[in-house]
Amino acid sequence: MPHSSRKKSSQATSQKRLEITDAAGWTHVTTSGNARRCVRNSTSSTSTIHQQEFPSLLTPAEAPPKLTLDDLNRQFQNSLRTWKDSSTWSVVEKTLLQHTQFEENGVDSIICIGLGSLSGFLRGGWVDRRTVSLYQLAALVSVMDCLKTIKQTHSIQVYAQDPVFNELDTSLLASLDITVLETPLAFEKISSRTFLFCPGAERAHLEQVLPLNPAFVFGGPLEDVESEVVSRFLATKGSVRLPQFEEQEHTFWNMRVYYPQDKRE
């Protein structure tokens, strides 16, 4: 009697990837409850900051178990030295010196949105952008120190917001006089006297914050965003394109500093 063959059932070895856009406008790719942020333009816009609350898909990044705050600070100081020696920082500094000399262009707060984790990567190993985040933090701290020197004051409040910050990130930022806020509290602090530091911000977030008319914006390029809200903001600002950051080109790729147009011209 011939042997009958039975097809064995096999379990799928790979998980299906899902793309999800959360209430705040971030697009994520996930195989479980953990997700990574993708560089995508959202086609939806948000007119108000106060929205229905949804569970966040982003969780605090996992730092290597042996990494200490001292280790992380040494990494940051190395990034800061490299950044301050660059022609990219020279252009940012020159722009600040030129366009903060008038009282109407005064800044009383610096708000950083979406910096990313400085010490870890998302669970599952999806993303490791620590080097990018450290260089961008170096830029943020340099802007902060420059503005405080120009204004000869330490009263400028500096805030950072990103749901992937972990305890090490928060501790490092606190040591630099940067206060971490829960989402969406940083949005609520933006005003016409804010320096908004938002490299890589997506359209949905830009349409939330730009109507608040921050004095300066570090990020973009906003010219590539198809949005009436963004276009109206651009009509009130001048800008300078940052030269290539040779150490790591994509960290500040095609970004600009946007500043108030001089009404005296």
mmCIF file of C-alpha atoms in Angstrom:
data_model
loop_
_atom_site.group_PDB
_atom_site.id
_atom_site.type_symbol
_atom_site.label_atom_id
_atom_site.label_comp_id
_atom_site.label_asym_id
_atom_site.label_seq_id
_atom_site.Cartn_x
_atom_site.Cartn_y
_atom_site.Cartn_z
ATOM 1 C CA MET A 1 0.000 0.000 0.000
ATOM 2 C CA PRO A 2 1.551 3.313 -1.012
ATOM 3 C CA HIS A 3 2.448 5.677 1.740
ATOM 4 C CA SER A 4 0.327 8.767 1.903
ATOM 5 C CA SER A 5 2.113 12.067 2.349
ATOM 6 C CA ARG A 6 0.812 14.637 4.765
ATOM 7 C CA LYS A 7 1.706 18.283 4.283
ATOM 8 C CA LYS A 8 3.121 19.664 7.461
ATOM 9 C CA SER A 9 1.902 23.033 8.573
ATOM 10 C CA SER A 10 4.647 25.544 9.139
ATOM 11 C CA GLN A 11 4.600 28.668 11.207
ATOM 12 C CA ALA A 12 5.542 31.927 9.606
ATOM 13 C CA THR A 13 9.036 32.895 10.583
ATOM 14 C CA SER A 14 8.656 36.531 9.789
ATOM 15 C CA GLN A 15 6.322 39.072 11.255
ATOM 16 C CA LYS A 16 4.228 41.354 9.140
ATOM 17 C CA ARG A 17 5.267 44.991 9.269
ATOM 18 C CA LEU A 18 2.541 47.526 9.869
ATOM 19 C CA GLU A 19 2.605 51.238 9.143
ATOM 20 C CA ILE A 20 0.671 53.261 11.694
ATOM 21 C CA THR A 21 0.164 57.008 12.009
ATOM 22 C CA ASP A 22 -0.492 58.101 15.568
ATOM 23 C CA ALA A 23 -2.605 60.981 16.831
ATOM 24 C CA ALA A 24 0.382 63.327 16.930
ATOM 25 C CA GLY A 25 1.148 62.806 13.247
ATOM 26 C CA TRP A 26 4.143 60.435 13.452
ATOM 27 C CA THR A 27 4.261 57.498 11.038
ATOM 28 C CA HIS A 28 5.661 54.291 12.554
ATOM 29 C CA VAL A 29 6.690 50.861 11.300
ATOM 30 C CA THR A 30 6.137 48.088 13.817
ATOM 31 C CA THR A 31 5.873 44.348 14.281
ATOM 32 C CA SER A 32 4.605 44.649 17.836
ATOM 33 C CA GLY A 33 3.984 47.370 20.371
ATOM 34 C CA ASN A 34 7.300 49.026 19.593
ATOM 35 C CA ALA A 35 7.795 51.207 16.579
ATOM 36 C CA ARG A 36 10.265 53.412 14.831
ATOM 37 C CA ARG A 37 9.729 56.852 13.395
ATOM 38 C CA CYS A 38 9.895 57.061 9.608
ATOM 39 C CA VAL A 39 10.781 60.066 7.486
ATOM 40 C CA ARG A 40 7.493 60.518 5.681
ATOM 41 C CA ASN A 41 5.220 63.408 4.833
ATOM 42 C CA SER A 42 1.805 62.992 6.365
ATOM 43 C CA THR A 43 -1.136 63.955 4.188
ATOM 44 C CA SER A 44 -3.267 64.804 7.176
ATOM 45 C CA SER A 45 -3.107 68.051 9.090
ATOM 46 C CA THR A 46 -3.904 68.897 12.662
ATOM 47 C CA SER A 47 -5.430 72.240 13.529
ATOM 48 C CA THR A 48 -5.282 72.006 17.305
ATOM 49 C CA ILE A 49 -2.696 70.823 19.771
ATOM 50 C CA HIS A 50 -5.198 69.413 22.231
ATOM 51 C CA GLN A 51 -6.374 66.166 20.689
ATOM 52 C CA GLN A 52 -8.004 62.965 21.822
ATOM 53 C CA GLU A 53 -5.459 60.967 23.779
ATOM 54 C CA PHE A 54 -4.162 57.715 22.317
ATOM 55 C CA PRO A 55 -1.556 55.334 23.762
ATOM 56 C CA SER A 56 1.887 56.265 22.443
ATOM 57 C CA LEU A 57 3.454 53.752 20.068
ATOM 58 C CA LEU A 58 6.917 55.023 20.932
ATOM 59 C CA THR A 59 8.570 53.769 24.095
ATOM 60 C CA PRO A 60 11.776 54.900 25.838
ATOM 61 C CA ALA A 61 14.867 53.705 23.996
ATOM 62 C CA GLU A 62 16.978 50.919 25.467
ATOM 63 C CA ALA A 63 20.473 52.011 26.473
ATOM 64 C CA PRO A 64 23.333 49.480 26.616
ATOM 65 C CA PRO A 65 23.344 48.041 30.156
ATOM 66 C CA LYS A 66 26.916 49.139 30.939
ATOM 67 C CA LEU A 67 26.560 52.693 29.636
ATOM 68 C CA THR A 68 26.869 55.299 32.397
ATOM 69 C CA LEU A 69 26.037 58.988 32.492
ATOM 70 C CA ASP A 70 29.769 59.796 32.561
ATOM 71 C CA ASP A 71 30.286 57.685 29.431
ATOM 72 C CA LEU A 72 27.399 59.393 27.680
ATOM 73 C CA ASN A 73 28.646 62.845 28.660
ATOM 74 C CA ARG A 74 32.106 62.058 27.255
ATOM 75 C CA GLN A 75 30.505 61.015 23.970
ATOM 76 C CA PHE A 76 28.526 64.253 23.913
ATOM 77 C CA GLN A 77 31.581 66.410 24.646
ATOM 78 C CA ASN A 78 33.417 64.772 21.726
ATOM 79 C CA SER A 79 30.442 65.509 19.455
ATOM 80 C CA LEU A 80 30.295 69.089 20.736
ATOM 81 C CA ARG A 81 33.971 69.728 19.951
ATOM 82 C CA THR A 82 33.587 68.342 16.435
ATOM 83 C CA TRP A 83 30.440 70.395 15.822
ATOM 84 C CA LYS A 84 31.918 73.678 17.074
ATOM 85 C CA ASP A 85 34.950 73.230 14.804
ATOM 86 C CA SER A 86 32.705 72.871 11.742
ATOM 87 C CA SER A 87 31.799 75.426 9.092
ATOM 88 C CA THR A 88 28.163 74.426 9.681
ATOM 89 C CA TRP A 89 28.213 75.861 13.192
ATOM 90 C CA SER A 90 30.038 78.976 11.963
ATOM 91 C CA VAL A 91 27.093 79.766 9.675
ATOM 92 C CA VAL A 92 24.544 79.153 12.445
ATOM 93 C CA GLU A 93 26.475 81.371 14.864
ATOM 94 C CA LYS A 94 26.851 84.179 12.308
ATOM 95 C CA THR A 95 23.114 84.040 11.573
ATOM 96 C CA LEU A 96 22.232 84.305 15.260
ATOM 97 C CA LEU A 97 24.612 87.214 15.821
ATOM 98 C CA GLN A 98 23.168 89.060 12.839
ATOM 99 C CA HIS A 99 19.462 88.538 13.509
ATOM 100 C CA THR A 100 19.131 88.725 17.297
ATOM 101 C CA GLN A 101 20.499 92.254 17.660
ATOM 102 C CA PHE A 102 17.028 93.843 17.646
ATOM 103 C CA GLU A 103 14.738 93.647 20.670
ATOM 104 C CA GLU A 104 11.736 92.594 18.574
ATOM 105 C CA ASN A 105 13.664 89.467 17.594
ATOM 106 C CA GLY A 106 14.293 88.544 21.219
ATOM 107 C CA VAL A 107 14.156 84.914 22.330
ATOM 108 C CA ASP A 108 13.026 83.832 25.792
ATOM 109 C CA SER A 109 12.692 80.080 25.178
ATOM 110 C CA ILE A 110 14.285 77.328 23.118
ATOM 111 C CA ILE A 111 12.141 74.285 22.390
ATOM 112 C CA CYS A 112 13.486 71.081 20.885
ATOM 113 C CA ILE A 113 11.065 68.611 19.296
ATOM 114 C CA GLY A 114 11.981 65.057 18.264
ATOM 115 C CA LEU A 115 15.693 64.930 19.104
ATOM 116 C CA GLY A 116 15.713 61.140 19.466
ATOM 117 C CA SER A 117 17.502 59.081 22.083
ATOM 118 C CA LEU A 118 21.084 60.009 22.891
ATOM 119 C CA SER A 119 21.933 56.726 24.565
ATOM 120 C CA GLY A 120 19.824 53.912 23.177
ATOM 121 C CA PHE A 121 17.795 52.376 20.390
ATOM 122 C CA LEU A 122 14.192 51.302 20.208
ATOM 123 C CA ARG A 123 13.316 47.853 21.501
ATOM 124 C CA GLY A 124 13.831 45.212 18.871
ATOM 125 C CA GLY A 125 16.830 47.055 17.430
ATOM 126 C CA TRP A 126 14.882 48.942 14.787
ATOM 127 C CA VAL A 127 16.781 52.209 14.944
ATOM 128 C CA ASP A 128 20.165 53.326 16.229
ATOM 129 C CA ARG A 129 20.584 57.036 15.533
ATOM 130 C CA ARG A 130 22.525 57.948 18.657
ATOM 131 C CA THR A 131 25.367 59.623 16.763
ATOM 132 C CA VAL A 132 22.921 61.835 14.860
ATOM 133 C CA SER A 133 21.127 62.763 18.084
ATOM 134 C CA LEU A 134 24.391 63.643 19.845
ATOM 135 C CA TYR A 135 25.475 65.955 17.016
ATOM 136 C CA GLN A 136 22.045 67.568 16.951
ATOM 137 C CA LEU A 137 22.211 68.026 20.721
ATOM 138 C CA ALA A 138 25.602 69.685 20.215
ATOM 139 C CA ALA A 139 23.927 72.118 17.811
ATOM 140 C CA LEU A 140 21.119 72.774 20.294
ATOM 141 C CA VAL A 141 23.517 73.462 23.177
ATOM 142 C CA SER A 142 25.644 75.732 20.977
ATOM 143 C CA VAL A 143 22.560 77.749 20.020
ATOM 144 C CA MET A 144 21.564 77.945 23.676
ATOM 145 C CA ASP A 145 24.997 79.191 24.790
ATOM 146 C CA CYS A 146 25.209 81.668 21.913
ATOM 147 C CA LEU A 147 21.812 83.220 22.638
ATOM 148 C CA LYS A 148 22.562 83.494 26.353
ATOM 149 C CA THR A 149 25.847 85.235 25.548
ATOM 150 C CA ILE A 150 24.203 87.638 23.104
ATOM 151 C CA LYS A 151 21.473 88.546 25.577
ATOM 152 C CA GLN A 152 23.849 88.403 28.558
ATOM 153 C CA THR A 153 21.274 86.425 30.486
ATOM 154 C CA HIS A 154 20.671 82.911 31.748
ATOM 155 C CA SER A 155 16.898 83.350 31.852
ATOM 156 C CA ILE A 156 16.246 81.608 28.517
ATOM 157 C CA GLN A 157 14.226 78.467 29.246
ATOM 158 C CA VAL A 158 15.188 75.375 27.250
ATOM 159 C CA TYR A 159 12.838 72.403 26.826
ATOM 160 C CA ALA A 160 13.055 69.107 24.949
ATOM 161 C CA GLN A 161 10.289 66.658 24.082
ATOM 162 C CA ASP A 162 10.523 63.145 22.650
ATOM 163 C CA PRO A 163 8.734 60.018 23.928
ATOM 164 C CA VAL A 164 11.850 57.891 23.282
ATOM 165 C CA PHE A 165 13.924 59.684 25.942
ATOM 166 C CA ASN A 166 15.060 57.286 28.660
ATOM 167 C CA GLU A 167 16.477 58.010 32.128
ATOM 168 C CA LEU A 168 20.038 58.449 30.846
ATOM 169 C CA ASP A 169 18.869 60.883 28.165
ATOM 170 C CA THR A 170 16.877 62.882 30.696
ATOM 171 C CA SER A 171 19.825 62.995 33.110
ATOM 172 C CA LEU A 172 22.238 64.211 30.432
ATOM 173 C CA LEU A 173 19.799 66.884 29.269
ATOM 174 C CA ALA A 174 19.200 68.009 32.860
ATOM 175 C CA SER A 175 22.973 68.387 33.366
ATOM 176 C CA LEU A 176 22.922 70.791 30.401
ATOM 177 C CA ASP A 177 20.027 72.844 31.867
ATOM 178 C CA ILE A 178 17.508 71.374 29.426
ATOM 179 C CA THR A 179 14.144 70.359 30.884
ATOM 180 C CA VAL A 180 12.415 67.310 29.421
ATOM 181 C CA LEU A 181 8.641 67.653 28.981
ATOM 182 C CA GLU A 182 6.028 65.003 28.324
ATOM 183 C CA THR A 183 4.210 65.112 24.985
ATOM 184 C CA PRO A 184 2.497 67.479 24.108
ATOM 185 C CA LEU A 185 3.525 69.993 26.794
ATOM 186 C CA ALA A 186 6.396 71.457 24.749
ATOM 187 C CA PHE A 187 3.993 72.430 21.951
ATOM 188 C CA GLU A 188 2.042 74.518 24.438
ATOM 189 C CA LYS A 189 5.120 76.602 25.333
ATOM 190 C CA ILE A 190 5.879 77.789 21.795
ATOM 191 C CA SER A 191 5.391 81.524 21.241
ATOM 192 C CA SER A 192 6.580 84.339 18.992
ATOM 193 C CA ARG A 193 9.711 84.574 21.174
ATOM 194 C CA THR A 194 10.698 80.917 20.775
ATOM 195 C CA PHE A 195 13.684 79.430 18.996
ATOM 196 C CA LEU A 196 12.208 76.178 17.657
ATOM 197 C CA PHE A 197 14.805 73.442 17.155
ATOM 198 C CA CYS A 198 13.129 70.699 15.114
ATOM 199 C CA PRO A 199 15.404 68.826 12.685
ATOM 200 C CA GLY A 200 13.322 66.295 10.780
ATOM 201 C CA ALA A 201 9.901 67.527 11.919
ATOM 202 C CA GLU A 202 7.067 66.199 9.773
ATOM 203 C CA ARG A 203 4.276 68.118 8.096
ATOM 204 C CA ALA A 204 1.645 67.315 10.734
ATOM 205 C CA HIS A 205 3.835 68.729 13.500
ATOM 206 C CA LEU A 206 4.870 71.750 11.459
ATOM 207 C CA GLU A 207 1.232 72.611 10.842
ATOM 208 C CA GLN A 208 0.690 72.523 14.599
ATOM 209 C CA VAL A 209 3.592 74.713 15.651
ATOM 210 C CA LEU A 210 4.265 77.196 12.840
ATOM 211 C CA PRO A 211 0.949 79.083 13.285
ATOM 212 C CA LEU A 212 2.331 80.002 16.727
ATOM 213 C CA ASN A 213 4.950 82.012 14.797
ATOM 214 C CA PRO A 214 8.211 81.032 16.526
ATOM 215 C CA ALA A 215 10.878 83.695 16.017
ATOM 216 C CA PHE A 216 13.503 81.247 14.726
ATOM 217 C CA VAL A 217 13.335 77.709 13.369
ATOM 218 C CA PHE A 218 16.241 75.294 12.948
ATOM 219 C CA GLY A 219 15.274 72.460 10.608
ATOM 220 C CA GLY A 220 13.597 71.934 7.286
ATOM 221 C CA PRO A 221 13.960 72.517 4.480
ATOM 222 C CA LEU A 222 10.451 73.927 4.895
ATOM 223 C CA GLU A 223 10.417 74.899 1.216
ATOM 224 C CA ASP A 224 9.950 71.213 0.358
ATOM 225 C CA VAL A 225 6.740 70.915 2.410
ATOM 226 C CA GLU A 226 3.522 71.340 0.417
ATOM 227 C CA SER A 227 1.337 73.164 2.907
ATOM 228 C CA GLU A 228 -0.446 76.514 2.978
ATOM 229 C CA VAL A 229 0.355 76.820 6.689
ATOM 230 C CA VAL A 230 4.068 76.361 6.050
ATOM 231 C CA SER A 231 3.980 78.721 3.054
ATOM 232 C CA ARG A 232 2.388 81.476 5.142
ATOM 233 C CA PHE A 233 5.108 81.064 7.755
ATOM 234 C CA LEU A 234 7.861 81.201 5.127
ATOM 235 C CA ALA A 235 6.457 84.477 3.785
ATOM 236 C CA THR A 236 7.400 86.138 7.088
ATOM 237 C CA LYS A 237 10.919 84.711 7.382
ATOM 238 C CA GLY A 238 14.321 84.880 5.810
ATOM 239 C CA SER A 239 16.608 81.867 5.905
ATOM 240 C CA VAL A 240 20.128 80.619 5.388
ATOM 241 C CA ARG A 241 21.038 77.142 4.205
ATOM 242 C CA LEU A 242 23.558 75.282 6.335
ATOM 243 C CA PRO A 243 26.709 74.073 4.596
ATOM 244 C CA GLN A 244 27.355 70.354 4.613
ATOM 245 C CA PHE A 245 28.433 68.931 7.960
ATOM 246 C CA GLU A 246 31.458 66.962 6.802
ATOM 247 C CA GLU A 247 31.675 64.646 9.809
ATOM 248 C CA GLN A 248 28.242 63.142 9.123
ATOM 249 C CA GLU A 249 26.451 64.609 6.122
ATOM 250 C CA HIS A 250 22.901 63.418 6.755
ATOM 251 C CA THR A 251 22.733 64.856 10.296
ATOM 252 C CA PHE A 252 21.889 68.356 8.999
ATOM 253 C CA TRP A 253 21.168 67.525 5.361
ATOM 254 C CA ASN A 254 19.791 70.591 3.497
ATOM 255 C CA MET A 255 18.615 72.158 6.766
ATOM 256 C CA ARG A 256 18.192 75.890 7.269
ATOM 257 C CA VAL A 257 17.931 78.474 10.007
ATOM 258 C CA TYR A 258 14.802 80.603 9.556
ATOM 259 C CA TYR A 259 14.817 84.061 11.117
ATOM 260 C CA PRO A 260 12.536 87.137 11.263
ATOM 261 C CA GLN A 261 12.717 89.385 8.230
ATOM 262 C CA ASP A 262 14.167 92.788 9.023
ATOM 263 C CA LYS A 263 11.242 95.220 8.877
ATOM 264 C CA ARG A 264 13.692 98.095 8.471
ATOM 265 C CA GLU A 265 14.588 96.950 4.961
#
